């Protein structure tokens, strides 16, 4: 059985993540990778639940190639923020450390693009979905690179970023650097935006939480 271009692209991207020092679980049928994360565990009083990937991300990627890779070619640099320490209520007696976020990588072989989702390890309760969805819309409007998303079916919060290679065929070192930068973007984005999500889950108005998230990312004078 001969390998297809899609198979070769999957192997190429998986090897780049391994070369970047990450553990990778491959789902060849779904064209997805489950990538280990360097992010610190998230601590909050929110009840943890097993996280599902955002629905629709594991479907055949070829059919959605054109929808997820816009504006993300050559993700820019790594960010050093470790902003998850500000999540609301993290010092409460009921606080608990949840497992680190995971990074789900969805491949789009036709356009040679990958979409990365750094997922929060707990589902949003049903009565908070509308507030978190509003927060995601407000925060994403101010984010230059990543997008905060709430999956309507699974109620999983994730930070999304994409890397579009297109016709480019970078060498192994360059591809490793590109996927490392993309990982940095989604991991840092989740760390920065988790306090806003936790704040809304604790009852803060989404407008106020988004404003706080916006000012917390501004450079210090």
PDB file of C-alpha atoms in Angstrom:
ATOM      1  CA  UNK A   1       0.000   0.000   0.000  1.00  0.00           C
ATOM      2  CA  UNK A   2       1.570   3.267  -1.123  1.00  0.00           C
ATOM      3  CA  UNK A   3       1.651   6.379   1.013  1.00  0.00           C
ATOM      4  CA  UNK A   4      -0.438   9.334  -0.080  1.00  0.00           C
ATOM      5  CA  UNK A   5       0.551  12.995   0.067  1.00  0.00           C
ATOM      6  CA  UNK A   6      -1.717  13.314   3.111  1.00  0.00           C
ATOM      7  CA  UNK A   7       0.138  10.481   4.842  1.00  0.00           C
ATOM      8  CA  UNK A   8       3.479  12.098   4.104  1.00  0.00           C
ATOM      9  CA  UNK A   9       2.268  15.477   5.398  1.00  0.00           C
ATOM     10  CA  UNK A  10       1.041  13.842   8.605  1.00  0.00           C
ATOM     11  CA  UNK A  11       4.411  12.157   9.111  1.00  0.00           C
ATOM     12  CA  UNK A  12       6.263  15.396   8.354  1.00  0.00           C
ATOM     13  CA  UNK A  13       4.295  17.443  10.895  1.00  0.00           C
ATOM     14  CA  UNK A  14       4.381  14.738  13.572  1.00  0.00           C
ATOM     15  CA  UNK A  15       8.157  14.488  13.189  1.00  0.00           C
ATOM     16  CA  UNK A  16       8.492  18.266  13.575  1.00  0.00           C
ATOM     17  CA  UNK A  17       6.628  18.207  16.899  1.00  0.00           C
ATOM     18  CA  UNK A  18       8.761  15.298  18.106  1.00  0.00           C
ATOM     19  CA  UNK A  19      11.865  17.189  17.008  1.00  0.00           C
ATOM     20  CA  UNK A  20      10.579  20.114  19.088  1.00  0.00           C
ATOM     21  CA  UNK A  21      10.721  17.884  22.152  1.00  0.00           C
ATOM     22  CA  UNK A  22       7.030  17.041  22.474  1.00  0.00           C
ATOM     23  CA  UNK A  23       5.290  13.704  22.874  1.00  0.00           C
ATOM     24  CA  UNK A  24       2.823  13.091  20.059  1.00  0.00           C
ATOM     25  CA  UNK A  25      -0.122  10.732  19.717  1.00  0.00           C
ATOM     26  CA  UNK A  26      -1.183  10.307  16.098  1.00  0.00           C
ATOM     27  CA  UNK A  27      -4.692   9.594  14.854  1.00  0.00           C
ATOM     28  CA  UNK A  28      -4.011   8.903  11.204  1.00  0.00           C
ATOM     29  CA  UNK A  29      -7.659   8.326  10.305  1.00  0.00           C
ATOM     30  CA  UNK A  30      -8.781  11.652  11.750  1.00  0.00           C
ATOM     31  CA  UNK A  31      -5.622  13.510  10.623  1.00  0.00           C
ATOM     32  CA  UNK A  32      -5.036  14.831  14.134  1.00  0.00           C
ATOM     33  CA  UNK A  33      -2.189  14.897  16.624  1.00  0.00           C
ATOM     34  CA  UNK A  34      -2.463  15.067  20.393  1.00  0.00           C
ATOM     35  CA  UNK A  35       0.636  16.975  21.498  1.00  0.00           C
ATOM     36  CA  UNK A  36       2.010  17.173  25.026  1.00  0.00           C
ATOM     37  CA  UNK A  37       2.220  20.667  26.466  1.00  0.00           C
ATOM     38  CA  UNK A  38       4.795  22.622  28.441  1.00  0.00           C
ATOM     39  CA  UNK A  39       2.054  24.685  30.079  1.00  0.00           C
ATOM     40  CA  UNK A  40       1.855  24.648  33.867  1.00  0.00           C
ATOM     41  CA  UNK A  41      -1.163  23.019  35.525  1.00  0.00           C
ATOM     42  CA  UNK A  42      -4.161  25.349  35.793  1.00  0.00           C
ATOM     43  CA  UNK A  43      -5.365  25.904  39.359  1.00  0.00           C
ATOM     44  CA  UNK A  44      -8.884  27.097  40.093  1.00  0.00           C
ATOM     45  CA  UNK A  45     -11.970  26.223  42.117  1.00  0.00           C
ATOM     46  CA  UNK A  46     -13.866  25.248  38.982  1.00  0.00           C
ATOM     47  CA  UNK A  47     -14.887  21.598  38.971  1.00  0.00           C
ATOM     48  CA  UNK A  48     -12.704  19.641  36.606  1.00  0.00           C
ATOM     49  CA  UNK A  49     -14.111  17.359  33.961  1.00  0.00           C
ATOM     50  CA  UNK A  50     -12.505  15.234  31.273  1.00  0.00           C
ATOM     51  CA  UNK A  51     -12.035  17.467  28.260  1.00  0.00           C
ATOM     52  CA  UNK A  52     -13.203  16.518  24.793  1.00  0.00           C
ATOM     53  CA  UNK A  53     -11.608  18.045  21.731  1.00  0.00           C
ATOM     54  CA  UNK A  54     -13.600  20.796  20.065  1.00  0.00           C
ATOM     55  CA  UNK A  55     -16.206  19.023  17.962  1.00  0.00           C
ATOM     56  CA  UNK A  56     -15.665  18.995  14.229  1.00  0.00           C
ATOM     57  CA  UNK A  57     -11.894  19.251  14.553  1.00  0.00           C
ATOM     58  CA  UNK A  58     -11.336  15.555  14.066  1.00  0.00           C
ATOM     59  CA  UNK A  59     -13.460  15.303  10.958  1.00  0.00           C
ATOM     60  CA  UNK A  60     -11.862  14.841   7.555  1.00  0.00           C
ATOM     61  CA  UNK A  61      -9.616  17.845   7.350  1.00  0.00           C
ATOM     62  CA  UNK A  62      -9.549  18.094   3.585  1.00  0.00           C
ATOM     63  CA  UNK A  63     -13.118  19.370   3.454  1.00  0.00           C
ATOM     64  CA  UNK A  64     -12.337  22.283   5.757  1.00  0.00           C
ATOM     65  CA  UNK A  65      -8.888  23.179   4.483  1.00  0.00           C
ATOM     66  CA  UNK A  66      -9.799  26.680   3.485  1.00  0.00           C
ATOM     67  CA  UNK A  67     -11.513  27.662   6.720  1.00  0.00           C
ATOM     68  CA  UNK A  68      -8.888  27.344   9.452  1.00  0.00           C
ATOM     69  CA  UNK A  69      -5.594  28.586   8.106  1.00  0.00           C
ATOM     70  CA  UNK A  70      -6.183  32.219   7.261  1.00  0.00           C
ATOM     71  CA  UNK A  71      -3.782  34.869   8.486  1.00  0.00           C
ATOM     72  CA  UNK A  72      -1.443  32.529  10.304  1.00  0.00           C
ATOM     73  CA  UNK A  73       1.433  31.712   8.019  1.00  0.00           C
ATOM     74  CA  UNK A  74       4.705  31.831   9.914  1.00  0.00           C
ATOM     75  CA  UNK A  75       3.444  32.299  13.451  1.00  0.00           C
ATOM     76  CA  UNK A  76       5.505  34.932  15.132  1.00  0.00           C
ATOM     77  CA  UNK A  77       7.884  34.121  17.932  1.00  0.00           C
ATOM     78  CA  UNK A  78       7.413  32.689  21.376  1.00  0.00           C
ATOM     79  CA  UNK A  79       5.822  34.645  24.180  1.00  0.00           C
ATOM     80  CA  UNK A  80       7.154  34.378  27.665  1.00  0.00           C
ATOM     81  CA  UNK A  81       4.066  35.127  29.717  1.00  0.00           C
ATOM     82  CA  UNK A  82       3.048  32.640  32.352  1.00  0.00           C
ATOM     83  CA  UNK A  83      -0.176  34.394  33.202  1.00  0.00           C
ATOM     84  CA  UNK A  84      -2.277  31.578  34.621  1.00  0.00           C
ATOM     85  CA  UNK A  85      -1.457  32.545  38.194  1.00  0.00           C
ATOM     86  CA  UNK A  86      -4.167  35.221  38.158  1.00  0.00           C
ATOM     87  CA  UNK A  87      -7.149  32.953  37.804  1.00  0.00           C
ATOM     88  CA  UNK A  88      -9.884  33.983  40.145  1.00  0.00           C
ATOM     89  CA  UNK A  89     -10.223  32.105  43.389  1.00  0.00           C
ATOM     90  CA  UNK A  90      -7.009  30.164  42.987  1.00  0.00           C
ATOM     91  CA  UNK A  91      -6.195  30.591  46.651  1.00  0.00           C
ATOM     92  CA  UNK A  92      -9.593  29.376  47.886  1.00  0.00           C
ATOM     93  CA  UNK A  93      -9.757  26.270  50.043  1.00  0.00           C
ATOM     94  CA  UNK A  94     -11.739  24.546  47.302  1.00  0.00           C
ATOM     95  CA  UNK A  95      -9.105  25.202  44.654  1.00  0.00           C
ATOM     96  CA  UNK A  96      -7.608  22.255  42.856  1.00  0.00           C
ATOM     97  CA  UNK A  97      -4.873  21.828  40.282  1.00  0.00           C
ATOM     98  CA  UNK A  98      -6.109  20.374  37.023  1.00  0.00           C
ATOM     99  CA  UNK A  99      -3.921  18.599  34.496  1.00  0.00           C
ATOM    100  CA  UNK A 100      -1.996  20.785  32.062  1.00  0.00           C
ATOM    101  CA  UNK A 101      -3.793  21.882  28.953  1.00  0.00           C
ATOM    102  CA  UNK A 102      -3.441  19.708  25.889  1.00  0.00           C
ATOM    103  CA  UNK A 103      -2.747  20.835  22.368  1.00  0.00           C
ATOM    104  CA  UNK A 104      -4.842  19.268  19.640  1.00  0.00           C
ATOM    105  CA  UNK A 105      -3.379  19.659  16.160  1.00  0.00           C
ATOM    106  CA  UNK A 106      -5.658  19.245  13.143  1.00  0.00           C
ATOM    107  CA  UNK A 107      -4.015  18.728   9.767  1.00  0.00           C
ATOM    108  CA  UNK A 108      -5.322  20.048   6.442  1.00  0.00           C
ATOM    109  CA  UNK A 109      -3.267  18.153   3.833  1.00  0.00           C
ATOM    110  CA  UNK A 110      -4.696  19.822   0.724  1.00  0.00           C
ATOM    111  CA  UNK A 111      -3.622  23.306   1.800  1.00  0.00           C
ATOM    112  CA  UNK A 112      -0.660  22.004   3.845  1.00  0.00           C
ATOM    113  CA  UNK A 113      -1.874  23.806   6.949  1.00  0.00           C
ATOM    114  CA  UNK A 114      -2.270  22.872  10.596  1.00  0.00           C
ATOM    115  CA  UNK A 115      -4.646  24.275  13.200  1.00  0.00           C
ATOM    116  CA  UNK A 116      -3.647  24.128  16.857  1.00  0.00           C
ATOM    117  CA  UNK A 117      -6.088  24.148  19.780  1.00  0.00           C
ATOM    118  CA  UNK A 118      -4.766  24.568  23.324  1.00  0.00           C
ATOM    119  CA  UNK A 119      -7.725  23.308  25.303  1.00  0.00           C
ATOM    120  CA  UNK A 120      -8.751  24.204  28.824  1.00  0.00           C
ATOM    121  CA  UNK A 121      -9.074  20.957  30.836  1.00  0.00           C
ATOM    122  CA  UNK A 122     -12.621  21.557  32.098  1.00  0.00           C
ATOM    123  CA  UNK A 123     -15.986  21.996  30.465  1.00  0.00           C
ATOM    124  CA  UNK A 124     -17.975  25.190  30.890  1.00  0.00           C
ATOM    125  CA  UNK A 125     -21.204  24.620  32.857  1.00  0.00           C
ATOM    126  CA  UNK A 126     -24.368  25.081  30.812  1.00  0.00           C
ATOM    127  CA  UNK A 127     -25.496  28.147  32.747  1.00  0.00           C
ATOM    128  CA  UNK A 128     -22.209  29.919  31.949  1.00  0.00           C
ATOM    129  CA  UNK A 129     -22.029  29.137  28.231  1.00  0.00           C
ATOM    130  CA  UNK A 130     -23.577  32.420  27.055  1.00  0.00           C
ATOM    131  CA  UNK A 131     -21.256  34.498  29.250  1.00  0.00           C
ATOM    132  CA  UNK A 132     -18.124  32.634  28.169  1.00  0.00           C
ATOM    133  CA  UNK A 133     -19.191  32.875  24.526  1.00  0.00           C
ATOM    134  CA  UNK A 134     -19.520  36.651  24.902  1.00  0.00           C
ATOM    135  CA  UNK A 135     -16.106  36.786  26.554  1.00  0.00           C
ATOM    136  CA  UNK A 136     -14.583  34.808  23.677  1.00  0.00           C
ATOM    137  CA  UNK A 137     -16.015  37.211  21.115  1.00  0.00           C
ATOM    138  CA  UNK A 138     -14.767  40.281  22.992  1.00  0.00           C
ATOM    139  CA  UNK A 139     -11.313  38.908  23.731  1.00  0.00           C
ATOM    140  CA  UNK A 140     -10.736  37.549  20.228  1.00  0.00           C
ATOM    141  CA  UNK A 141     -11.461  40.941  18.716  1.00  0.00           C
ATOM    142  CA  UNK A 142      -8.392  42.285  20.542  1.00  0.00           C
ATOM    143  CA  UNK A 143      -6.051  39.345  19.984  1.00  0.00           C
ATOM    144  CA  UNK A 144      -3.707  39.833  17.019  1.00  0.00           C
ATOM    145  CA  UNK A 145      -2.697  36.189  16.591  1.00  0.00           C
ATOM    146  CA  UNK A 146      -4.838  33.714  18.550  1.00  0.00           C
ATOM    147  CA  UNK A 147      -8.578  33.242  18.955  1.00  0.00           C
ATOM    148  CA  UNK A 148     -10.451  32.231  22.106  1.00  0.00           C
ATOM    149  CA  UNK A 149     -13.222  29.777  21.269  1.00  0.00           C
ATOM    150  CA  UNK A 150     -16.004  27.905  23.043  1.00  0.00           C
ATOM    151  CA  UNK A 151     -17.208  24.749  21.364  1.00  0.00           C
ATOM    152  CA  UNK A 152     -21.006  24.745  21.266  1.00  0.00           C
ATOM    153  CA  UNK A 153     -21.366  20.985  21.614  1.00  0.00           C
ATOM    154  CA  UNK A 154     -18.669  19.969  24.096  1.00  0.00           C
ATOM    155  CA  UNK A 155     -18.478  23.287  26.024  1.00  0.00           C
ATOM    156  CA  UNK A 156     -14.691  23.084  25.825  1.00  0.00           C
ATOM    157  CA  UNK A 157     -12.752  26.359  25.828  1.00  0.00           C
ATOM    158  CA  UNK A 158      -9.690  26.516  23.615  1.00  0.00           C
ATOM    159  CA  UNK A 159      -7.219  28.955  22.151  1.00  0.00           C
ATOM    160  CA  UNK A 160      -6.783  28.478  18.406  1.00  0.00           C
ATOM    161  CA  UNK A 161      -3.925  29.336  16.100  1.00  0.00           C
ATOM    162  CA  UNK A 162      -2.945  28.076  12.661  1.00  0.00           C
ATOM    163  CA  UNK A 163       0.158  27.634  10.571  1.00  0.00           C
ATOM    164  CA  UNK A 164      -0.189  27.637   6.784  1.00  0.00           C
ATOM    165  CA  UNK A 165       2.684  26.153   4.781  1.00  0.00           C
ATOM    166  CA  UNK A 166       1.002  26.068   1.400  1.00  0.00           C
ATOM    167  CA  UNK A 167       3.510  25.481  -1.348  1.00  0.00           C
ATOM    168  CA  UNK A 168       6.451  26.035   0.998  1.00  0.00           C
ATOM    169  CA  UNK A 169       8.544  23.013   1.951  1.00  0.00           C
ATOM    170  CA  UNK A 170      10.802  24.207   4.776  1.00  0.00           C
ATOM    171  CA  UNK A 171      13.747  22.109   5.877  1.00  0.00           C
ATOM    172  CA  UNK A 172      13.473  20.101   9.083  1.00  0.00           C
ATOM    173  CA  UNK A 173      15.039  22.754  11.322  1.00  0.00           C
ATOM    174  CA  UNK A 174      12.844  25.537   9.970  1.00  0.00           C
ATOM    175  CA  UNK A 175       9.686  23.440  10.281  1.00  0.00           C
ATOM    176  CA  UNK A 176      10.611  22.590  13.864  1.00  0.00           C
ATOM    177  CA  UNK A 177      11.019  26.286  14.633  1.00  0.00           C
ATOM    178  CA  UNK A 178       7.667  27.102  13.013  1.00  0.00           C
ATOM    179  CA  UNK A 179       5.706  24.504  14.971  1.00  0.00           C
ATOM    180  CA  UNK A 180       7.523  25.525  18.170  1.00  0.00           C
ATOM    181  CA  UNK A 181       6.482  29.142  17.631  1.00  0.00           C
ATOM    182  CA  UNK A 182       2.900  28.072  16.930  1.00  0.00           C
ATOM    183  CA  UNK A 183       2.854  25.994  20.119  1.00  0.00           C
ATOM    184  CA  UNK A 184       4.203  28.948  22.073  1.00  0.00           C
ATOM    185  CA  UNK A 185       1.402  31.121  20.740  1.00  0.00           C
ATOM    186  CA  UNK A 186      -1.454  28.814  21.769  1.00  0.00           C
ATOM    187  CA  UNK A 187       0.076  27.824  25.103  1.00  0.00           C
ATOM    188  CA  UNK A 188       0.835  31.405  26.051  1.00  0.00           C
ATOM    189  CA  UNK A 189      -2.579  32.493  24.812  1.00  0.00           C
ATOM    190  CA  UNK A 190      -4.323  29.944  27.008  1.00  0.00           C
ATOM    191  CA  UNK A 191      -2.214  30.959  30.010  1.00  0.00           C
ATOM    192  CA  UNK A 192      -3.004  34.650  29.450  1.00  0.00           C
ATOM    193  CA  UNK A 193      -6.715  34.185  28.827  1.00  0.00           C
ATOM    194  CA  UNK A 194      -7.503  31.518  31.416  1.00  0.00           C
ATOM    195  CA  UNK A 195      -7.831  34.113  34.238  1.00  0.00           C
ATOM    196  CA  UNK A 196     -10.540  35.887  32.218  1.00  0.00           C
ATOM    197  CA  UNK A 197     -12.397  32.616  31.619  1.00  0.00           C
ATOM    198  CA  UNK A 198     -12.170  31.664  35.288  1.00  0.00           C
ATOM    199  CA  UNK A 199     -13.313  35.144  36.276  1.00  0.00           C
ATOM    200  CA  UNK A 200     -16.443  34.870  34.139  1.00  0.00           C
ATOM    201  CA  UNK A 201     -17.137  31.397  35.519  1.00  0.00           C
ATOM    202  CA  UNK A 202     -16.941  32.945  38.998  1.00  0.00           C
ATOM    203  CA  UNK A 203     -19.575  35.539  38.053  1.00  0.00           C
ATOM    204  CA  UNK A 204     -17.666  38.490  36.609  1.00  0.00           C
ATOM    205  CA  UNK A 205     -19.347  40.342  33.755  1.00  0.00           C
ATOM    206  CA  UNK A 206     -17.781  39.325  30.392  1.00  0.00           C
ATOM    207  CA  UNK A 207     -17.212  42.963  29.425  1.00  0.00           C
ATOM    208  CA  UNK A 208     -15.208  43.618  32.584  1.00  0.00           C
ATOM    209  CA  UNK A 209     -13.273  40.356  32.272  1.00  0.00           C
ATOM    210  CA  UNK A 210     -12.387  41.136  28.651  1.00  0.00           C
ATOM    211  CA  UNK A 211     -11.227  44.624  29.609  1.00  0.00           C
ATOM    212  CA  UNK A 212      -9.009  43.195  32.335  1.00  0.00           C
ATOM    213  CA  UNK A 213      -7.566  40.659  29.914  1.00  0.00           C
ATOM    214  CA  UNK A 214      -6.884  43.446  27.435  1.00  0.00           C
ATOM    215  CA  UNK A 215      -5.027  45.646  29.915  1.00  0.00           C
ATOM    216  CA  UNK A 216      -3.073  42.721  31.369  1.00  0.00           C
ATOM    217  CA  UNK A 217      -1.445  42.109  27.997  1.00  0.00           C
ATOM    218  CA  UNK A 218      -0.330  45.701  27.489  1.00  0.00           C
ATOM    219  CA  UNK A 219       3.412  46.338  27.888  1.00  0.00           C
ATOM    220  CA  UNK A 220       4.467  47.864  31.206  1.00  0.00           C
ATOM    221  CA  UNK A 221       5.603  51.508  30.771  1.00  0.00           C
TER     222      UNK A 221
END
